[in-house]
Coordinates of C-alpha atoms in Angstrom, one line a residue:
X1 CA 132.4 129.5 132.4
X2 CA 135.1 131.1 131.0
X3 CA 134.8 134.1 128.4
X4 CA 136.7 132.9 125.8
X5 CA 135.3 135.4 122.8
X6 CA 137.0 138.1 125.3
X7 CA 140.4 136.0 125.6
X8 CA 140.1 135.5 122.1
X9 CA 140.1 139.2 121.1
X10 CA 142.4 140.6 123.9
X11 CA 145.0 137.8 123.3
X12 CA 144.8 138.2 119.5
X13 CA 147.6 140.9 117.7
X14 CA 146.1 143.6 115.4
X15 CA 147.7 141.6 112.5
X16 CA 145.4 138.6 113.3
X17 CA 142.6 140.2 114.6
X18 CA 142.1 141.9 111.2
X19 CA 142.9 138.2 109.8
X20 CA 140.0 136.4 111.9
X21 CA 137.6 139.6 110.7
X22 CA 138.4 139.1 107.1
X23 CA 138.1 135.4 107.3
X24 CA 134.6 135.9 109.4
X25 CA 133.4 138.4 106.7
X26 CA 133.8 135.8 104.1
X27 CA 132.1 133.0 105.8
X28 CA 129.1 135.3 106.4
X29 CA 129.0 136.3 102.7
X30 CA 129.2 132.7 101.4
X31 CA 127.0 131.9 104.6
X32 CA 128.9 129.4 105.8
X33 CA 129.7 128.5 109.3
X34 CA 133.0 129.2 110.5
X35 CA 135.3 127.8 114.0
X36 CA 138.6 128.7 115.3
X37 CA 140.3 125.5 116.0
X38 CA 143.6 124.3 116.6
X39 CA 146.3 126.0 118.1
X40 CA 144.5 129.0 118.9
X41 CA 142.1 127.1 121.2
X42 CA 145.2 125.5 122.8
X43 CA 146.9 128.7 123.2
X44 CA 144.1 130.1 125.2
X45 CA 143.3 127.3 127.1
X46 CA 147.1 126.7 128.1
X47 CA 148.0 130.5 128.8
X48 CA 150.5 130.6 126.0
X49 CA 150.9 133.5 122.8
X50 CA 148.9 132.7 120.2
X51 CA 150.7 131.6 117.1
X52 CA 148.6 130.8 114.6
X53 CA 145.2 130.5 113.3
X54 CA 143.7 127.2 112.3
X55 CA 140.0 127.4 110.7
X56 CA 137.2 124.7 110.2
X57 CA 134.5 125.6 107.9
X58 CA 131.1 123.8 107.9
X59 CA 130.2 123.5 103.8
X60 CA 132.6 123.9 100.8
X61 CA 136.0 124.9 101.8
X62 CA 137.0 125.9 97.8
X63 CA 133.7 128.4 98.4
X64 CA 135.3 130.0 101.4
X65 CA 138.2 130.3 99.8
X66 CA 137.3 132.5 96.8
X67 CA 135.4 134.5 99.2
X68 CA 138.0 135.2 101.0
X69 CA 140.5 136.1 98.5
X70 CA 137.8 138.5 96.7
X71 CA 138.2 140.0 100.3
X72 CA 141.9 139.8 100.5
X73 CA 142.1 141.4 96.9
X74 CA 139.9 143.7 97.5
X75 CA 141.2 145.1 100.9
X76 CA 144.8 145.7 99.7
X77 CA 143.5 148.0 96.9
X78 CA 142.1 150.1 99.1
X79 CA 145.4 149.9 101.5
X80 CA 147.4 150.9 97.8
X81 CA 144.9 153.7 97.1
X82 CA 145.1 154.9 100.5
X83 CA 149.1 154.8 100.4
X84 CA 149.6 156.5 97.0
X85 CA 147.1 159.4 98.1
X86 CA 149.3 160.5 101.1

C-alpha cells in the first residue's frame, strides 16, 4: 500500500503545508475530525501538482471555522511582530 501521508507532505509547497498544519491545529483544539479530500486526493493519486486543498470536517463546520481563524489571527501577529522587530 502506498504511503500517501509521505506523498502528501513531499508533494505539498511550504505555503500549504503550513495551511494543512494550521487547519489540523484547529480541528485538534475544537477536537474535531479532520480529512483532506478533493482535489488533493486526486492530485496524488493521478501524479499531477497539487492545486488546492479541499477539507471535510466530521462535527460543526461554523466551530472549525472560528478555530481556525483565532489561529489565522493569531499567527499573523506574530509574523507582524516579528517583521517590525528586524
Amino acid at each position: 500500500m502506498a504511503d500517501y501521508i509521505y506523498t502528501l507532505e513531499t508533494r505539498l509547497s511550504p505555503d500549504q503545508q503550513k495551511a494543512v498544519t494550521l487547519v489540523q491545529d484547529a480541528a485538534k483544539v475544537a477536537d474535531m475530525n479532520l480529512y483532506l479530500t478533493g482535489g488533493a486526493i486526486r492530485d496524488i493519486i493521478t501524479g499531477f501538482p497539487i492545486r488546492d486543498l479541499d477539507f471535510t470536517v466530521q462535527g460543526n463546520a461554523l466551530k472549525l471555522q472560528k478555530s481556525w481563524s483565532a489561529r489565522v489571527r493569531s499567527s499573523a501577529m506574530r509574523t507582524m511582530r516579528r517583521s517590525r522587530s528586524c
